[in-house]
Structures are given as structure tokens and as C-alpha cells.
């Protein structure tokens, strides 16, 4: 089971969906990080062993130059309804889990 932290650009419903699929997941609002900097979110993920799920390219760039980044799932899907996002992410989740399991620290998924 993976622990996920969903960033602010994505809806809290995504964390709930991931939790319903059997993983530990929280949205930044759930852990008091909604108004925090990327650095604070990064540090929280490192401390808590969480995978950051984000649409923010800054996390992907930072992960590519960091020696010990938290795993990052970089969501590259355009604006869409929450229902479409949740269905799309559910379909992609097995591949994300497999990539993370193989040691990939930056998983980019596109839609």
C-alpha cells in the first residue's frame, strides 16, 4: 500500500478515490498544508513517506535535480470535470503503482 499526498491543484475527491481503492491518501487541505509553500509540502512528503500527486511542474523539476526526492506523480491532463479526472486516474493508478514499485521517483501521466 502506498501513501499519497494530493496537491492543491487537484480536488480533494481524488484523495478520497485513491483511499477507496485501498491506499492511504490525503489532500493537502486534510493535513493543514493548503496555504503552505511547495517546500513545506515536499518536506511533509519526505517526512511521512508520501508520494506527491500534482499538476505543478515545479515539483517535477525539483525531483529531477534532488538527491533524495519524495516520489512524484506529475498529472498532465487538461482541465476536465472531477468525474472524468477520477475515472482517468483510476485507470492509470495500476501503472503508477507499478512504476513506483520499480523505483521510479518521477511518474508522468498524460491524458
Tab-separated table of N, CA and C in Angstrom:
chain	number	residue	atom	x	y	z
A	1	UNK	N	0.845	-1.181	0.000
A	1	UNK	CA	0.000	0.000	0.000
A	1	UNK	C	0.889	1.243	0.000
A	2	UNK	N	0.543	2.189	-0.795
A	2	UNK	CA	1.264	3.454	-0.906
A	2	UNK	C	0.544	4.543	-0.119
A	3	UNK	N	1.306	5.542	0.278
A	3	UNK	CA	0.746	6.737	0.910
A	3	UNK	C	0.867	7.869	-0.107
A	4	UNK	N	-0.246	8.537	-0.371
A	4	UNK	CA	-0.284	9.611	-1.351
A	4	UNK	C	-0.698	10.920	-0.706
A	5	UNK	N	-0.125	12.010	-1.209
A	5	UNK	CA	-0.496	13.364	-0.816
A	5	UNK	C	-0.880	14.105	-2.090
A	6	UNK	N	-2.143	14.497	-2.181
A	6	UNK	CA	-2.664	15.172	-3.364
A	6	UNK	C	-2.500	16.682	-3.191
A	7	UNK	N	-1.858	17.310	-4.167
A	7	UNK	CA	-1.571	18.739	-4.124
A	7	UNK	C	-2.826	19.574	-4.389
A	8	UNK	N	-2.706	20.860	-4.119
A	8	UNK	CA	-3.847	21.781	-4.128
A	8	UNK	C	-4.508	21.965	-5.494
A	9	UNK	N	-3.778	21.777	-6.609
A	9	UNK	CA	-4.395	21.987	-7.921
A	9	UNK	C	-5.361	20.861	-8.294
A	10	UNK	N	-5.350	19.822	-7.535
A	10	UNK	CA	-6.228	18.674	-7.773
A	10	UNK	C	-7.281	18.624	-6.671
A	11	UNK	N	-8.450	18.075	-6.966
A	11	UNK	CA	-9.544	18.109	-5.989
A	11	UNK	C	-9.364	17.115	-4.837
A	12	UNK	N	-9.881	17.466	-3.661
A	12	UNK	CA	-9.869	16.519	-2.539
A	12	UNK	C	-10.531	15.183	-2.899
A	13	UNK	N	-11.462	15.212	-3.837
A	13	UNK	CA	-12.126	13.970	-4.259
A	13	UNK	C	-11.132	12.949	-4.808
A	14	UNK	N	-10.005	13.412	-5.355
A	14	UNK	CA	-9.002	12.471	-5.864
A	14	UNK	C	-8.385	11.688	-4.715
A	15	UNK	N	-8.091	12.347	-3.620
A	15	UNK	CA	-7.557	11.629	-2.452
A	15	UNK	C	-8.572	10.615	-1.941
A	16	UNK	N	-9.823	10.987	-1.916
A	16	UNK	CA	-10.873	10.069	-1.448
A	16	UNK	C	-10.989	8.852	-2.373
A	17	UNK	N	-10.880	9.096	-3.677
A	17	UNK	CA	-10.953	7.999	-4.649
A	17	UNK	C	-9.788	7.034	-4.457
A	18	UNK	N	-8.588	7.572	-4.294
A	18	UNK	CA	-7.404	6.733	-4.099
A	18	UNK	C	-7.546	5.930	-2.803
A	19	UNK	N	-8.072	6.556	-1.758
A	19	UNK	CA	-8.297	5.849	-0.494
A	19	UNK	C	-9.326	4.737	-0.679
A	20	UNK	N	-10.359	5.000	-1.452
A	20	UNK	CA	-11.384	3.983	-1.710
A	20	UNK	C	-10.813	2.797	-2.478
A	21	UNK	N	-9.719	3.031	-3.200
A	21	UNK	CA	-9.069	1.958	-3.955
A	21	UNK	C	-8.027	1.216	-3.115
A	22	UNK	N	-7.958	1.538	-1.820
A	22	UNK	CA	-7.134	0.759	-0.910
A	22	UNK	C	-5.794	1.351	-0.532
A	23	UNK	N	-5.593	2.615	-0.813
A	23	UNK	CA	-4.326	3.263	-0.482
A	23	UNK	C	-4.553	4.336	0.564
A	24	UNK	N	-3.491	4.697	1.256
A	24	UNK	CA	-3.531	5.796	2.212
A	24	UNK	C	-3.388	7.075	1.403
A	25	UNK	N	-4.367	7.955	1.448
A	25	UNK	CA	-4.314	9.173	0.647
A	25	UNK	C	-4.951	10.328	1.399
A	26	UNK	N	-4.323	11.484	1.268
A	26	UNK	CA	-4.848	12.709	1.862
A	26	UNK	C	-4.623	13.844	0.877
A	27	UNK	N	-5.469	14.833	0.958
A	27	UNK	CA	-5.301	16.063	0.194
A	27	UNK	C	-4.568	17.049	1.097
A	28	UNK	N	-3.856	17.997	0.519
A	28	UNK	CA	-3.128	18.964	1.344
A	28	UNK	C	-4.043	19.676	2.332
A	29	UNK	N	-5.292	19.870	1.970
A	29	UNK	CA	-6.230	20.515	2.897
A	29	UNK	C	-6.467	19.641	4.135
A	30	UNK	N	-6.416	18.329	3.964
A	30	UNK	CA	-6.655	17.392	5.073
A	30	UNK	C	-5.552	17.437	6.121
A	31	UNK	N	-4.352	17.814	5.713
A	31	UNK	CA	-3.202	17.799	6.625
A	31	UNK	C	-2.694	19.207	6.946
A	32	UNK	N	-3.517	20.205	6.664
A	32	UNK	CA	-3.186	21.572	7.026
A	32	UNK	C	-2.134	22.234	6.168
A	33	UNK	N	-1.986	21.785	4.921
A	33	UNK	CA	-0.944	22.328	4.048
A	33	UNK	C	-1.483	23.149	2.873
A	34	UNK	N	-2.754	23.473	2.886
A	34	UNK	CA	-3.346	24.156	1.733
A	34	UNK	C	-2.648	25.468	1.418
A	35	UNK	N	-2.311	26.245	2.420
A	35	UNK	CA	-1.692	27.552	2.208
A	35	UNK	C	-0.162	27.500	2.305
A	36	UNK	N	0.399	26.315	2.314
A	36	UNK	CA	1.846	26.170	2.512
A	36	UNK	C	2.611	26.223	1.192
A	37	UNK	N	3.889	26.460	1.309
A	37	UNK	CA	4.770	26.514	0.138
A	37	UNK	C	5.032	25.100	-0.396
A	38	UNK	N	5.530	25.058	-1.630
A	38	UNK	CA	5.921	23.774	-2.208
A	38	UNK	C	6.971	23.096	-1.328
A	39	UNK	N	7.879	23.880	-0.778
A	39	UNK	CA	8.924	23.315	0.090
A	39	UNK	C	8.327	22.630	1.302
A	40	UNK	N	7.320	23.220	1.909
A	40	UNK	CA	6.683	22.621	3.083
A	40	UNK	C	5.941	21.339	2.700
A	41	UNK	N	5.306	21.340	1.547
A	41	UNK	CA	4.619	20.129	1.064
A	41	UNK	C	5.651	19.038	0.781
A	42	UNK	N	6.738	19.413	0.134
A	42	UNK	CA	7.846	18.491	-0.163
A	42	UNK	C	8.367	17.872	1.130
A	43	UNK	N	8.658	18.725	2.121
A	43	UNK	CA	9.204	18.251	3.394
A	43	UNK	C	8.225	17.328	4.108
A	44	UNK	N	6.946	17.644	4.047
A	44	UNK	CA	5.925	16.783	4.653
A	44	UNK	C	5.945	15.405	3.983
A	45	UNK	N	6.019	15.399	2.650
A	45	UNK	CA	6.032	14.125	1.921
A	45	UNK	C	7.256	13.292	2.286
A	46	UNK	N	8.412	13.938	2.375
A	46	UNK	CA	9.637	13.217	2.741
A	46	UNK	C	9.501	12.641	4.150
A	47	UNK	N	9.062	13.456	5.094
A	47	UNK	CA	8.942	13.031	6.488
A	47	UNK	C	7.941	11.895	6.657
A	48	UNK	N	6.866	11.933	5.881
A	48	UNK	CA	5.782	10.963	6.046
A	48	UNK	C	5.781	9.842	5.020
A	49	UNK	N	6.794	9.787	4.172
A	49	UNK	CA	6.885	8.721	3.180
A	49	UNK	C	5.761	8.753	2.170
A	50	UNK	N	5.348	9.956	1.783
A	50	UNK	CA	4.218	10.101	0.861
A	50	UNK	C	4.686	10.392	-0.563
A	51	UNK	N	3.890	9.935	-1.493
A	51	UNK	CA	4.050	10.239	-2.908
A	51	UNK	C	3.225	11.494	-3.176
A	52	UNK	N	3.833	12.521	-3.745
A	52	UNK	CA	3.090	13.738	-4.084
A	52	UNK	C	2.439	13.559	-5.449
A	53	UNK	N	1.137	13.793	-5.498
A	53	UNK	CA	0.400	13.801	-6.771
A	53	UNK	C	0.099	15.258	-7.076
A	54	UNK	N	0.574	15.746	-8.218
A	54	UNK	CA	0.487	17.172	-8.508
A	54	UNK	C	0.335	17.451	-9.988
A	55	UNK	N	-0.178	18.631	-10.295
A	55	UNK	CA	-0.152	19.149	-11.658
A	55	UNK	C	0.961	20.192	-11.803
A	56	UNK	N	1.656	20.464	-10.735
A	56	UNK	CA	2.659	21.520	-10.658
A	56	UNK	C	4.002	21.043	-11.207
A	57	UNK	N	4.431	21.622	-12.302
A	57	UNK	CA	5.698	21.246	-12.926
A	57	UNK	C	6.886	21.505	-12.005
A	58	UNK	N	6.755	22.458	-11.092
A	58	UNK	CA	7.854	22.772	-10.178
A	58	UNK	C	8.305	21.550	-9.377
A	59	UNK	N	7.362	20.719	-8.963
A	59	UNK	CA	7.717	19.508	-8.224
A	59	UNK	C	8.514	18.552	-9.108
A	60	UNK	N	8.099	18.421	-10.365
A	60	UNK	CA	8.806	17.522	-11.293
A	60	UNK	C	10.225	18.014	-11.532
A	61	UNK	N	10.384	19.309	-11.715
A	61	UNK	CA	11.719	19.868	-11.938
A	61	UNK	C	12.587	19.657	-10.697
A	62	UNK	N	12.023	19.955	-9.550
A	62	UNK	CA	12.785	19.797	-8.307
A	62	UNK	C	13.190	18.339	-8.096
A	63	UNK	N	12.286	17.419	-8.388
A	63	UNK	CA	12.590	15.995	-8.216
A	63	UNK	C	13.727	15.562	-9.133
A	64	UNK	N	13.793	16.143	-10.320
A	64	UNK	CA	14.818	15.731	-11.280
A	64	UNK	C	16.224	16.173	-10.873
A	65	UNK	N	16.327	17.132	-9.963
A	65	UNK	CA	17.646	17.611	-9.539
A	65	UNK	C	17.939	17.336	-8.067
A	66	UNK	N	17.028	16.667	-7.392
A	66	UNK	CA	17.208	16.389	-5.967
A	66	UNK	C	17.860	15.026	-5.764
A	67	UNK	N	18.673	14.925	-4.728
A	67	UNK	CA	19.334	13.656	-4.429
A	67	UNK	C	18.399	12.650	-3.770
A	68	UNK	N	17.449	13.117	-2.994
A	68	UNK	CA	16.530	12.209	-2.296
A	68	UNK	C	15.106	12.764	-2.327
A	69	UNK	N	14.521	12.809	-3.525
A	69	UNK	CA	13.170	13.373	-3.614
A	69	UNK	C	12.115	12.397	-3.128
A	70	UNK	N	10.976	12.938	-2.685
A	70	UNK	CA	9.849	12.032	-2.497
A	70	UNK	C	9.379	11.619	-3.895
A	71	UNK	N	8.747	10.488	-4.022
A	71	UNK	CA	8.199	10.146	-5.335
A	71	UNK	C	7.153	11.189	-5.746
A	72	UNK	N	7.145	11.494	-7.026
A	72	UNK	CA	6.219	12.486	-7.584
A	72	UNK	C	5.420	11.828	-8.699
A	73	UNK	N	4.110	12.023	-8.669
A	73	UNK	CA	3.252	11.660	-9.791
A	73	UNK	C	2.794	12.982	-10.399
A	74	UNK	N	3.297	13.254	-11.592
A	74	UNK	CA	3.012	14.510	-12.279
A	74	UNK	C	1.848	14.276	-13.231
A	75	UNK	N	0.709	14.832	-12.901
A	75	UNK	CA	-0.528	14.660	-13.657
A	75	UNK	C	-0.576	15.711	-14.757
A	76	UNK	N	-0.586	15.254	-15.992
A	76	UNK	CA	-0.597	16.177	-17.129
A	76	UNK	C	-1.857	15.952	-17.940
A	77	UNK	N	-2.965	16.337	-17.363
A	77	UNK	CA	-4.253	16.274	-18.039
A	77	UNK	C	-4.826	17.678	-17.995
A	78	UNK	N	-5.446	18.075	-19.059
A	78	UNK	CA	-6.039	19.408	-19.111
A	78	UNK	C	-7.231	19.531	-18.177
A	79	UNK	N	-7.791	20.712	-18.159
A	79	UNK	CA	-8.972	20.927	-17.329
A	79	UNK	C	-10.090	20.004	-17.776
A	80	UNK	N	-10.720	19.392	-16.794
A	80	UNK	CA	-11.817	18.481	-17.077
A	80	UNK	C	-12.685	18.380	-15.825
A	81	UNK	N	-13.794	17.725	-15.950
A	81	UNK	CA	-14.672	17.548	-14.795
A	81	UNK	C	-14.003	16.625	-13.779
A	82	UNK	N	-14.411	16.764	-12.529
A	82	UNK	CA	-13.881	15.866	-11.499
A	82	UNK	C	-14.193	14.414	-11.830
A	83	UNK	N	-15.396	14.153	-12.337
A	83	UNK	CA	-15.775	12.776	-12.673
A	83	UNK	C	-14.822	12.196	-13.716
A	84	UNK	N	-14.497	12.977	-14.727
A	84	UNK	CA	-13.574	12.496	-15.764
A	84	UNK	C	-12.175	12.296	-15.188
A	85	UNK	N	-11.720	13.240	-14.362
A	85	UNK	CA	-10.403	13.121	-13.734
A	85	UNK	C	-10.310	11.855	-12.883
A	86	UNK	N	-11.333	11.605	-12.079
A	86	UNK	CA	-11.311	10.443	-11.184
A	86	UNK	C	-11.312	9.142	-11.971
A	87	UNK	N	-12.130	9.070	-13.019
A	87	UNK	CA	-12.173	7.859	-13.848
A	87	UNK	C	-10.834	7.651	-14.554
A	88	UNK	N	-10.258	8.717	-15.081
A	88	UNK	CA	-8.972	8.637	-15.765
A	88	UNK	C	-7.879	8.196	-14.808
A	89	UNK	N	-7.846	8.803	-13.616
A	89	UNK	CA	-6.799	8.459	-12.667
A	89	UNK	C	-6.950	7.022	-12.182
A	90	UNK	N	-8.171	6.573	-11.970
A	90	UNK	CA	-8.388	5.187	-11.546
A	90	UNK	C	-7.825	4.220	-12.589
A	91	UNK	N	-8.019	4.530	-13.855
A	91	UNK	CA	-7.491	3.666	-14.917
A	91	UNK	C	-5.963	3.687	-14.951
A	92	UNK	N	-5.359	4.822	-14.603
A	92	UNK	CA	-3.906	4.973	-14.636
A	92	UNK	C	-3.220	4.457	-13.366
A	93	UNK	N	-3.954	4.326	-12.281
A	93	UNK	CA	-3.349	4.003	-10.991
A	93	UNK	C	-2.533	2.703	-10.992
A	94	UNK	N	-2.983	1.618	-11.602
A	94	UNK	CA	-2.137	0.409	-11.601
A	94	UNK	C	-0.766	0.636	-12.241
A	95	UNK	N	-0.705	1.393	-13.317
A	95	UNK	CA	0.578	1.688	-13.959
A	95	UNK	C	1.437	2.585	-13.070
A	96	UNK	N	0.803	3.517	-12.382
A	96	UNK	CA	1.519	4.395	-11.454
A	96	UNK	C	2.128	3.564	-10.328
A	97	UNK	N	1.337	2.673	-9.748
A	97	UNK	CA	1.803	1.816	-8.651
A	97	UNK	C	2.965	0.942	-9.135
A	98	UNK	N	2.841	0.396	-10.331
A	98	UNK	CA	3.917	-0.445	-10.879
A	98	UNK	C	5.193	0.365	-11.076
A	99	UNK	N	5.076	1.567	-11.606
A	99	UNK	CA	6.259	2.406	-11.814
A	99	UNK	C	6.916	2.769	-10.487
A	100	UNK	N	6.108	3.126	-9.516
A	100	UNK	CA	6.656	3.454	-8.194
A	100	UNK	C	7.314	2.222	-7.570
A	101	UNK	N	6.697	1.074	-7.749
A	101	UNK	CA	7.244	-0.170	-7.210
A	101	UNK	C	8.573	-0.560	-7.827
A	102	UNK	N	8.795	-0.118	-9.068
A	102	UNK	CA	10.064	-0.439	-9.733
A	102	UNK	C	11.152	0.588	-9.401
A	103	UNK	N	10.811	1.544	-8.538
A	103	UNK	CA	11.808	2.513	-8.108
A	103	UNK	C	11.808	3.832	-8.848
A	104	UNK	N	10.874	4.023	-9.747
A	104	UNK	CA	10.782	5.296	-10.451
A	104	UNK	C	10.345	6.384	-9.478
A	105	UNK	N	11.092	7.483	-9.445
A	105	UNK	CA	10.755	8.540	-8.487
A	105	UNK	C	9.936	9.661	-9.107
A	106	UNK	N	9.852	9.718	-10.431
A	106	UNK	CA	9.015	10.707	-11.106
A	106	UNK	C	8.197	9.987	-12.153
A	107	UNK	N	6.909	9.899	-11.903
A	107	UNK	CA	5.989	9.239	-12.824
A	107	UNK	C	5.148	10.331	-13.483
A	108	UNK	N	5.272	10.447	-14.785
A	108	UNK	CA	4.491	11.428	-15.526
A	108	UNK	C	3.366	10.701	-16.228
A	109	UNK	N	2.139	11.150	-15.978
A	109	UNK	CA	0.995	10.556	-16.661
A	109	UNK	C	0.274	11.639	-17.435
A	110	UNK	N	-0.051	11.327	-18.662
A	110	UNK	CA	-0.673	12.313	-19.542
A	110	UNK	C	-2.029	11.811	-19.998
A	111	UNK	N	-2.870	12.752	-20.284
A	111	UNK	CA	-4.223	12.387	-20.704
A	111	UNK	C	-4.618	13.071	-21.962
